[in-house]
mmCIF file of C-alpha atoms in Angstrom:
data_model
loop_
_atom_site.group_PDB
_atom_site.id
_atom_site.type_symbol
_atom_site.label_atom_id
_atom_site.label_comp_id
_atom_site.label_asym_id
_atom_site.label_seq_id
_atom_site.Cartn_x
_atom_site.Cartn_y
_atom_site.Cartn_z
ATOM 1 C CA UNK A 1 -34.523 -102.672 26.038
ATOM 2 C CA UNK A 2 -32.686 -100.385 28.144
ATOM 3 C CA UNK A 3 -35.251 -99.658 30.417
ATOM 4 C CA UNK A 4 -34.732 -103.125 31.631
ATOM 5 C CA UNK A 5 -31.040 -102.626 32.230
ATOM 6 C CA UNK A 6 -31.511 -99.227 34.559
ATOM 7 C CA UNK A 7 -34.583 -101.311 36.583
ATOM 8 C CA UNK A 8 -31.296 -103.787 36.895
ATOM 9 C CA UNK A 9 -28.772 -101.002 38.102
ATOM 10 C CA UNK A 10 -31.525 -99.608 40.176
ATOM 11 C CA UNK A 11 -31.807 -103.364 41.812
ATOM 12 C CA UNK A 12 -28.427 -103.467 42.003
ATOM 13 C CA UNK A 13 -26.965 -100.190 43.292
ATOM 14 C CA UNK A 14 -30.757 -98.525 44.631
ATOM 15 C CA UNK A 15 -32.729 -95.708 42.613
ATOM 16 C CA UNK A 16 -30.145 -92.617 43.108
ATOM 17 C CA UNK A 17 -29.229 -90.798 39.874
ATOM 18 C CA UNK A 18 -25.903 -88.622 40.337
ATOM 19 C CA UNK A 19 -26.907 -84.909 38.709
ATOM 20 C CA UNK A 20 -23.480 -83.494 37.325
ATOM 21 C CA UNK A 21 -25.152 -79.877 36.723
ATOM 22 C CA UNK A 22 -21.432 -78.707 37.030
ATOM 23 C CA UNK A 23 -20.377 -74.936 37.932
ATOM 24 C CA UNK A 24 -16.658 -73.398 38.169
ATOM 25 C CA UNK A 25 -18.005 -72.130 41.103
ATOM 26 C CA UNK A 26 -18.539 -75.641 42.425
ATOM 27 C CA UNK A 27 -15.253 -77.036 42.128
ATOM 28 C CA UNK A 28 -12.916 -77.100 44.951
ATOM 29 C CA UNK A 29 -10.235 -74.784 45.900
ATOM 30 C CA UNK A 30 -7.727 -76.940 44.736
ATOM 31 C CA UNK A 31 -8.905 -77.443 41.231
ATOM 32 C CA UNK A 32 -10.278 -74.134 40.699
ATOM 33 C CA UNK A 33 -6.436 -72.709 41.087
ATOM 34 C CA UNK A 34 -4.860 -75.600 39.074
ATOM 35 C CA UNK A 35 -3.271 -74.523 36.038
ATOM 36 C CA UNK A 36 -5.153 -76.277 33.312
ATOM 37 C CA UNK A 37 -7.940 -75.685 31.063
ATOM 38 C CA UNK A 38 -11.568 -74.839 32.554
ATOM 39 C CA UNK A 39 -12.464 -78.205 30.277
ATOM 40 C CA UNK A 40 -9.700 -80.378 31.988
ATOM 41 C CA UNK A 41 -11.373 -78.571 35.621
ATOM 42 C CA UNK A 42 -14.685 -79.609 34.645
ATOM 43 C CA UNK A 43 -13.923 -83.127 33.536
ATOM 44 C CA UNK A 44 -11.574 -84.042 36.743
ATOM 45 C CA UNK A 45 -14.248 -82.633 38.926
ATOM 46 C CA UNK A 46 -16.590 -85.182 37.095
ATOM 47 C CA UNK A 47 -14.010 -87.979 37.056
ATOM 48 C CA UNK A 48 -13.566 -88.177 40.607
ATOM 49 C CA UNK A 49 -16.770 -87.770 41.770
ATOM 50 C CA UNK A 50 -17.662 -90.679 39.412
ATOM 51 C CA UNK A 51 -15.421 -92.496 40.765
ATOM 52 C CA UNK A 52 -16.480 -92.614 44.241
ATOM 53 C CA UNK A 53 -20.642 -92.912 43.523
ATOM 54 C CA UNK A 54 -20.344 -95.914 41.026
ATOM 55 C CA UNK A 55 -21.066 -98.681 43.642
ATOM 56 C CA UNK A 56 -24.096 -95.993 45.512
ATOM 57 C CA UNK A 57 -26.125 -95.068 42.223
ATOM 58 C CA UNK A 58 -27.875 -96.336 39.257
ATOM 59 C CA UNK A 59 -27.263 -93.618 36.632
ATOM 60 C CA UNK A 60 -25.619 -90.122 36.060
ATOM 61 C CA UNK A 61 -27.447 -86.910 34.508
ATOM 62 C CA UNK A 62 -26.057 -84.596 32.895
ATOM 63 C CA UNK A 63 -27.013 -81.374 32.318
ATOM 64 C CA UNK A 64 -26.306 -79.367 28.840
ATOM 65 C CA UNK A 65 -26.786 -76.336 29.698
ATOM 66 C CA UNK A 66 -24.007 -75.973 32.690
ATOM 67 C CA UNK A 67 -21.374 -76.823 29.503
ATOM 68 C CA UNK A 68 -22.963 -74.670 26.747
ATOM 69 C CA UNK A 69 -23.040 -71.689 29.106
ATOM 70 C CA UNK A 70 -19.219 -72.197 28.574
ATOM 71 C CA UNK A 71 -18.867 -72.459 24.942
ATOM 72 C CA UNK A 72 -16.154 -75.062 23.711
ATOM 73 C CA UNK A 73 -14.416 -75.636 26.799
ATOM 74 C CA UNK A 74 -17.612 -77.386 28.527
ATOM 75 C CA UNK A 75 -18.881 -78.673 25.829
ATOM 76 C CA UNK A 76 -15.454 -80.701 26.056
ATOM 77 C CA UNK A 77 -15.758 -81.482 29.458
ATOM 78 C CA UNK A 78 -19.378 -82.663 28.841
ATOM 79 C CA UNK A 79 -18.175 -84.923 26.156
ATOM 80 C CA UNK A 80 -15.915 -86.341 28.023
ATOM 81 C CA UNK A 81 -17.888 -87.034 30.930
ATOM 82 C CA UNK A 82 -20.623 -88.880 28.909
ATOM 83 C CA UNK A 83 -17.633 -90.940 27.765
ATOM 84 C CA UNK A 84 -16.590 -91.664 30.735
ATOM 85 C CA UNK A 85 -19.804 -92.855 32.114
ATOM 86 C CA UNK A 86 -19.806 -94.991 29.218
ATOM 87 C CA UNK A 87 -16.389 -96.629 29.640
ATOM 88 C CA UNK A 88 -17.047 -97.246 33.588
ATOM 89 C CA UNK A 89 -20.006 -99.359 32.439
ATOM 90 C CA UNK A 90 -22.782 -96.726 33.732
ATOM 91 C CA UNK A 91 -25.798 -95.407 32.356
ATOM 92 C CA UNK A 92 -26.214 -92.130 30.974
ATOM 93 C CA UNK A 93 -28.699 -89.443 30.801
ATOM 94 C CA UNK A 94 -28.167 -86.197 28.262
ATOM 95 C CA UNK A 95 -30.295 -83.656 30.127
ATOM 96 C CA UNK A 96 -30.860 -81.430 26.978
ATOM 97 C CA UNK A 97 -34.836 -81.031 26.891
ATOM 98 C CA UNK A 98 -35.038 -80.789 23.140
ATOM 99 C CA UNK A 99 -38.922 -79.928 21.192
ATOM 100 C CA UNK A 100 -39.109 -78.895 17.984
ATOM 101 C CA UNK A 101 -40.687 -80.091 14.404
ATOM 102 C CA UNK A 102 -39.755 -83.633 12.515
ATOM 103 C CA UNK A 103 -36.428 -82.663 10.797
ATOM 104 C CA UNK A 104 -35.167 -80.612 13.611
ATOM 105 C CA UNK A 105 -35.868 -83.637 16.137
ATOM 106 C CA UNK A 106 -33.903 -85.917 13.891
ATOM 107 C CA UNK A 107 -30.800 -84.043 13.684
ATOM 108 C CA UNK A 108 -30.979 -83.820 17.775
ATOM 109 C CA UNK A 109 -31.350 -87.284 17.908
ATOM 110 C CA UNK A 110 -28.369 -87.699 15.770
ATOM 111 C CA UNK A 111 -26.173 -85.620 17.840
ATOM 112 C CA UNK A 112 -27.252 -86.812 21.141
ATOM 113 C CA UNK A 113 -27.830 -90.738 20.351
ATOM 114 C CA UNK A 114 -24.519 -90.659 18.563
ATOM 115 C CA UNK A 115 -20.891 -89.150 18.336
ATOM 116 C CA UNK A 116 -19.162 -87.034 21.093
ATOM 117 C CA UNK A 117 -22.532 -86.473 22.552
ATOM 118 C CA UNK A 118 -23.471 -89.637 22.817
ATOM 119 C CA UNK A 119 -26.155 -90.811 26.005
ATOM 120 C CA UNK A 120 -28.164 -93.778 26.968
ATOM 121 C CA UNK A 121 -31.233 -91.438 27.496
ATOM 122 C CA UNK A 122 -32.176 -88.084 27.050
ATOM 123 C CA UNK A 123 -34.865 -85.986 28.099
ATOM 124 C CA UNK A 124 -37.243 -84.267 25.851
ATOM 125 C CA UNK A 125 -40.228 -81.949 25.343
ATOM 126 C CA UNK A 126 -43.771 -83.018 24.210
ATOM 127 C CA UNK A 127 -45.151 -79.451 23.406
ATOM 128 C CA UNK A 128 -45.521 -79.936 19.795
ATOM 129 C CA UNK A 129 -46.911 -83.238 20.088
ATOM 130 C CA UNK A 130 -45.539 -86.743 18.892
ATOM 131 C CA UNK A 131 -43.918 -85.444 15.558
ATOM 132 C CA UNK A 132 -40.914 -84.169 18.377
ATOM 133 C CA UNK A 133 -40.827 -87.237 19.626
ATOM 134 C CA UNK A 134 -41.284 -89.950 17.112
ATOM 135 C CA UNK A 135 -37.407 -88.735 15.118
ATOM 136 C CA UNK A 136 -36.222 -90.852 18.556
ATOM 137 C CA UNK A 137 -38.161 -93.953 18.078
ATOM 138 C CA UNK A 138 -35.534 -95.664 15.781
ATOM 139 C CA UNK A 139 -32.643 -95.281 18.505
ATOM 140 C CA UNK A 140 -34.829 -96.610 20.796
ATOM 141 C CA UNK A 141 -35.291 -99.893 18.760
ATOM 142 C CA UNK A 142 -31.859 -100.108 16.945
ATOM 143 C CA UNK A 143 -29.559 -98.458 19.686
ATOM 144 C CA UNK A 144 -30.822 -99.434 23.147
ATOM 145 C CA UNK A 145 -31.706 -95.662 23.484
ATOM 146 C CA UNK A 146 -34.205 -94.393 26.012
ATOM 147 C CA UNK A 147 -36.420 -90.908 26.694
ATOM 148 C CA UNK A 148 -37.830 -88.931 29.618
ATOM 149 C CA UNK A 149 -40.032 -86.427 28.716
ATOM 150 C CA UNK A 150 -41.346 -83.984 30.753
ATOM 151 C CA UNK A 151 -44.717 -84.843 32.338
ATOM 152 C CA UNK A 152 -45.314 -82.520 35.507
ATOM 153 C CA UNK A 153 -42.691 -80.272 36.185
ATOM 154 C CA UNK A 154 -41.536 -78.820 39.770
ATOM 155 C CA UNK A 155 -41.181 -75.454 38.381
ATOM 156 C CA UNK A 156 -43.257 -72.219 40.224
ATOM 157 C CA UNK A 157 -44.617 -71.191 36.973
ATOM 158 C CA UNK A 158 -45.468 -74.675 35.892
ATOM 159 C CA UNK A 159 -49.204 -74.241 36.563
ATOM 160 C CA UNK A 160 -49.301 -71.596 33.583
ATOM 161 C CA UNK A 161 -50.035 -74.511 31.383
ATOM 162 C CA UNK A 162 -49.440 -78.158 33.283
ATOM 163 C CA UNK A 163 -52.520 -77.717 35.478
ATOM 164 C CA UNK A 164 -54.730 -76.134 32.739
ATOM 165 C CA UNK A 165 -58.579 -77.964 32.873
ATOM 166 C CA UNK A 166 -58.811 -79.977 29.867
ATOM 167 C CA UNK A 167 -61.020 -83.193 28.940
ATOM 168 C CA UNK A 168 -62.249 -82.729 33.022
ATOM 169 C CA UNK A 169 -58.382 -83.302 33.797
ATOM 170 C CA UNK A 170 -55.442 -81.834 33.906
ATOM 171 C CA UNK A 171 -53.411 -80.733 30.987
ATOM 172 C CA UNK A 172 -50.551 -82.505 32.485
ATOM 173 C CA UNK A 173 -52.399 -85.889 33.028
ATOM 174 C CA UNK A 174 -53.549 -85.520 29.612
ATOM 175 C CA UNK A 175 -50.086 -85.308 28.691
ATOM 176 C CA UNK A 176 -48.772 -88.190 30.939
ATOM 177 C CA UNK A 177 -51.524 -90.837 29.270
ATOM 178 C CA UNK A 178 -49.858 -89.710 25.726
ATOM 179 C CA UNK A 179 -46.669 -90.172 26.444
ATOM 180 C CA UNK A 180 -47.295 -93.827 28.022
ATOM 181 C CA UNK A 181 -49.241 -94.400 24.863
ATOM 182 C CA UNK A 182 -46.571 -93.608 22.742
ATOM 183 C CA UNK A 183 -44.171 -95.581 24.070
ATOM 184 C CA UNK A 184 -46.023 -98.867 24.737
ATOM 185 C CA UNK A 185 -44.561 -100.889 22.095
ATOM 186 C CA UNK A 186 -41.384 -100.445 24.014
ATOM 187 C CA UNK A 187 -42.081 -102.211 26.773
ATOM 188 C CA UNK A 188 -39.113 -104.490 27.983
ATOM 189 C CA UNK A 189 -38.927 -107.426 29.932
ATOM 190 C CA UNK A 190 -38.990 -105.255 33.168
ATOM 191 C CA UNK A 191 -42.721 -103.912 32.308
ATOM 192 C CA UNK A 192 -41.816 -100.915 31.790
ATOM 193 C CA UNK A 193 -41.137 -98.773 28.668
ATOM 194 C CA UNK A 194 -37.547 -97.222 27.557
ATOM 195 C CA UNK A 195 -39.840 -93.786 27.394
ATOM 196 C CA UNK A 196 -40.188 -92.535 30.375
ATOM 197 C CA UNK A 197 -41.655 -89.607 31.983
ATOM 198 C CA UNK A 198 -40.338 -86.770 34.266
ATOM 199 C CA UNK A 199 -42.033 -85.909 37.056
ATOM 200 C CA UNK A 200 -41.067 -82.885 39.592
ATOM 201 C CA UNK A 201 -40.759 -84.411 43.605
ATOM 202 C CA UNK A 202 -42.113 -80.696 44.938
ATOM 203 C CA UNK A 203 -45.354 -81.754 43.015
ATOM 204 C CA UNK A 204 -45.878 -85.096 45.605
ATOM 205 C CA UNK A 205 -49.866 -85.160 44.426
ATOM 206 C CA UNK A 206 -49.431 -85.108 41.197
ATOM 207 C CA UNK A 207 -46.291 -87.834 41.717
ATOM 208 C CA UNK A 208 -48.852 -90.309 43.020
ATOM 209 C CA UNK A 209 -51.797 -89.297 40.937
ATOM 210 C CA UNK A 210 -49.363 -89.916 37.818
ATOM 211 C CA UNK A 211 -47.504 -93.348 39.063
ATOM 212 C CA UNK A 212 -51.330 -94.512 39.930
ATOM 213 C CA UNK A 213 -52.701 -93.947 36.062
ATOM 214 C CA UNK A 214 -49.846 -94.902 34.226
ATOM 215 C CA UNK A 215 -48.816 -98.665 34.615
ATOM 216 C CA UNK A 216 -46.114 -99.502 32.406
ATOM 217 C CA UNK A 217 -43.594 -95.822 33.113
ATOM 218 C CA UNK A 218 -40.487 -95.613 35.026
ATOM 219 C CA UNK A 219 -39.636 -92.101 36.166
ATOM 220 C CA UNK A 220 -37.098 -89.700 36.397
ATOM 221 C CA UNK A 221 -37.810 -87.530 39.469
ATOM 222 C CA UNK A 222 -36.249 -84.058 40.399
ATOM 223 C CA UNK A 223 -36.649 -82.166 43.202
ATOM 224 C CA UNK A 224 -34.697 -84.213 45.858
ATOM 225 C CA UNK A 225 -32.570 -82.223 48.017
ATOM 226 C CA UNK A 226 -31.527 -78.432 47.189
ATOM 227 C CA UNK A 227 -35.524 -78.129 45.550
ATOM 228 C CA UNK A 228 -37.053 -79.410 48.518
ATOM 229 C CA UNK A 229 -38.913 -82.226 47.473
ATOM 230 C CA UNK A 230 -40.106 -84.405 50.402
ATOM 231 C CA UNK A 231 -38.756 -87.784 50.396
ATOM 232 C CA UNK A 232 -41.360 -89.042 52.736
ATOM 233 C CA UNK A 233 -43.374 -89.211 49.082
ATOM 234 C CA UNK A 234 -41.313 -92.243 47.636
ATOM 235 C CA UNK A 235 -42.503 -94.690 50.272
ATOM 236 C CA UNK A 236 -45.958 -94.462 48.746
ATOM 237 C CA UNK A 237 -44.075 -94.321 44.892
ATOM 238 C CA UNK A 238 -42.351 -97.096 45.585
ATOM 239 C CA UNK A 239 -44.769 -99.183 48.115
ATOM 240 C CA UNK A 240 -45.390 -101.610 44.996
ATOM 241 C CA UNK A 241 -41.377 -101.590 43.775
ATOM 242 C CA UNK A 242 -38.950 -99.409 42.945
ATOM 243 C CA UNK A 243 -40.540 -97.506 39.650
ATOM 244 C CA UNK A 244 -38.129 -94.629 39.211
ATOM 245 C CA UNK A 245 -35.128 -92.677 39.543
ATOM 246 C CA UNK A 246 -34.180 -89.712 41.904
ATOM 247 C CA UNK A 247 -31.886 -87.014 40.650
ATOM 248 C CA UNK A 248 -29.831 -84.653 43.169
ATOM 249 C CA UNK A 249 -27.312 -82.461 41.893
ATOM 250 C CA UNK A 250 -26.224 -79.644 44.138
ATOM 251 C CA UNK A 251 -26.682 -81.400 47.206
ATOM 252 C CA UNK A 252 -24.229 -84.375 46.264
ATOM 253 C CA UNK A 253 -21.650 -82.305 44.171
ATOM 254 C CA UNK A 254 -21.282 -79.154 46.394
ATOM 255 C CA UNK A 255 -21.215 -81.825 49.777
ATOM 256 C CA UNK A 256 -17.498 -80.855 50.085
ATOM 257 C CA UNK A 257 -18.178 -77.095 50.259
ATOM 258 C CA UNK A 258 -16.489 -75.912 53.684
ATOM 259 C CA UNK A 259 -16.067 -79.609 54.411
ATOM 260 C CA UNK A 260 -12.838 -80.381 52.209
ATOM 261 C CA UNK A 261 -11.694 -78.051 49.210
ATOM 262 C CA UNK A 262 -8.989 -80.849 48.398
ATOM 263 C CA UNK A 263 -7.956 -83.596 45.974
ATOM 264 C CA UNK A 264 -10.412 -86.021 48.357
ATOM 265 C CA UNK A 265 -13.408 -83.697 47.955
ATOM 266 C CA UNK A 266 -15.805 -86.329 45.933
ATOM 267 C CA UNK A 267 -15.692 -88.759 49.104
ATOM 268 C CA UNK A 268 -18.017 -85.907 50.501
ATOM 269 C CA UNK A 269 -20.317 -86.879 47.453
ATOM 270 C CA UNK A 270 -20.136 -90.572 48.168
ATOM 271 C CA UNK A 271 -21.165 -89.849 51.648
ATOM 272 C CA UNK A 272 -24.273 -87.921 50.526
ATOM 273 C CA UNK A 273 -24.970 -90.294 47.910
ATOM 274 C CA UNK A 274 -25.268 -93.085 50.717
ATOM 275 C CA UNK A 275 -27.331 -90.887 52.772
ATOM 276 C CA UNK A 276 -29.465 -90.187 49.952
ATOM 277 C CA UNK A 277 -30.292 -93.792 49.385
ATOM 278 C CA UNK A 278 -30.996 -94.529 53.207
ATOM 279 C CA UNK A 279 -33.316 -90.742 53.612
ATOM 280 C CA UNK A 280 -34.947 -92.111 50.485
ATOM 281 C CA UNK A 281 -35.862 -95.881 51.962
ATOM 282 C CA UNK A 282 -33.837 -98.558 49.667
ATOM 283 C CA UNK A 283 -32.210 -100.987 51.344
ATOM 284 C CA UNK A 284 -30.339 -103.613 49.371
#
């Protein structure tokens, strides 16, 4: 299962996940005035800050949307970055968020468990129940494929719905106990299951309330840095092992910003990185 081989980076490397939510405006000087396409920007940006977090992290994220918003030309670069993840022996996770019916789901499984788009996990949206989830089930026996779908989310508005009264609970524990359900029968060798759940940092109750009811799901965990989630949190998380994955984005990719705006920019990011992992309390 895959699950068991990001529990083995995470032993390996600690529980850091590298967000590459990359803007233009992010880049440094440098590369924003090179003469190339804002594709070959995007993807050099990635490249080198890759290549300077691959011994401090377990996985990358990627985020869709920072590439659509630029049509063709990030779509490339986002392409080319899940390749290169790929070829550099890393994990991978496709931040697209996909829900919708049956024969939609399949077709973005298809595109994101295979071809240019190819990930090792993606993260996806249980609003209209297990017929948007189950399209993904035969990449995740076939293909080493993995999930995270959104459980509790960090969001302000997120109480609309996630905190909703329901069965004397809330909607989003509700939610939580389906999604472990759903993916017990892949349950690796690690104990935990290649669907996974994503749960905001900013929401540190419902964190532990969550990692307490469901036994066999590894997280993905926003919030960390430029969100203000409270690291102080993962101690307790992780009191009984390591159990998840922290994602920071801005804080590791814009480290350079007034710091160095040249071709050695992404050491700022492997500096961060390594702070991240000692703020956060994993010591190899």
């Amino acid at each position: 299962m895959i699950i068991d081989r990001l529990c083995e980076e995470v032993k390996k490397y600690g529980p850091v996940c590298v967000g590459l939510d990359t803007k233009i405006e992010y880049l440094p000087e440098y590369l924003k005035d090179k003469n190339i396409s804002d594709s070959e920007k995007l993807f050099e940006f990635n490249r080198k800050i890759i290549d300077n977090t691959l011994d401090t992290c377990a996985c990358y994220k990627v985020q869709i949307a920072h590439y659509e918003s630029l049509g063709l030309e990030g779509l490339k670069a986002y392409a080319k970055t899940l390749k290169y993840i790929k070829e550099n022996n890393k994990l991978s996770i496709g931040d697209i968020k996909r829900g919708d019916i049956l024969s939609t789901a399949t077709m973005y499984a298809k595109g994101h468990f295979e071809g240019e788009f190819e990930a090792d996990f993606i993260t996806v949206n249980p609003y209209m129940g297990e017929d948007a989830i189950s399209p993904y089930y035969e990449y995740i026996r076939s293909k080493e494929k993995g999930l995270f779908v959104l459980m509790k989310t960090s969001n302000p508005s997120s109480s609309d719905f996630q905190e909703l009264e329901i069965k004397d609970e809330k909607l989003y524990m509700e939610v939580a106990k389906r999604i472990e359900s759903w993916g017990k029968e892949f349950t690796g060798n690690s104990g935990y299951s290649s669907i996974g759940g994503v749960v905001g940092l900013t929401g540190t109750g419902e964190l532990i309330n969550i990692k307490n009811e469901l036994k066999n799901t590894f997280f993905l965990i926003p919030g960390y840095g430029a969100q203000g989630g409270d690291p102080k949190v993962l101690k307790e998380l992780f009191k009984d092992g390591i159990c998840a994955v922290i994602n920071s984005s801005r804080k590791i990719i814009t480290a350079h910003k007034n710091v160095d705006e040249t071709e050695t920019f992404s050491l700022c990011a492997r500096k961060e990185t390594l702070r991240m992992r000692e703020d956060i309390g994993w010591e190899k």
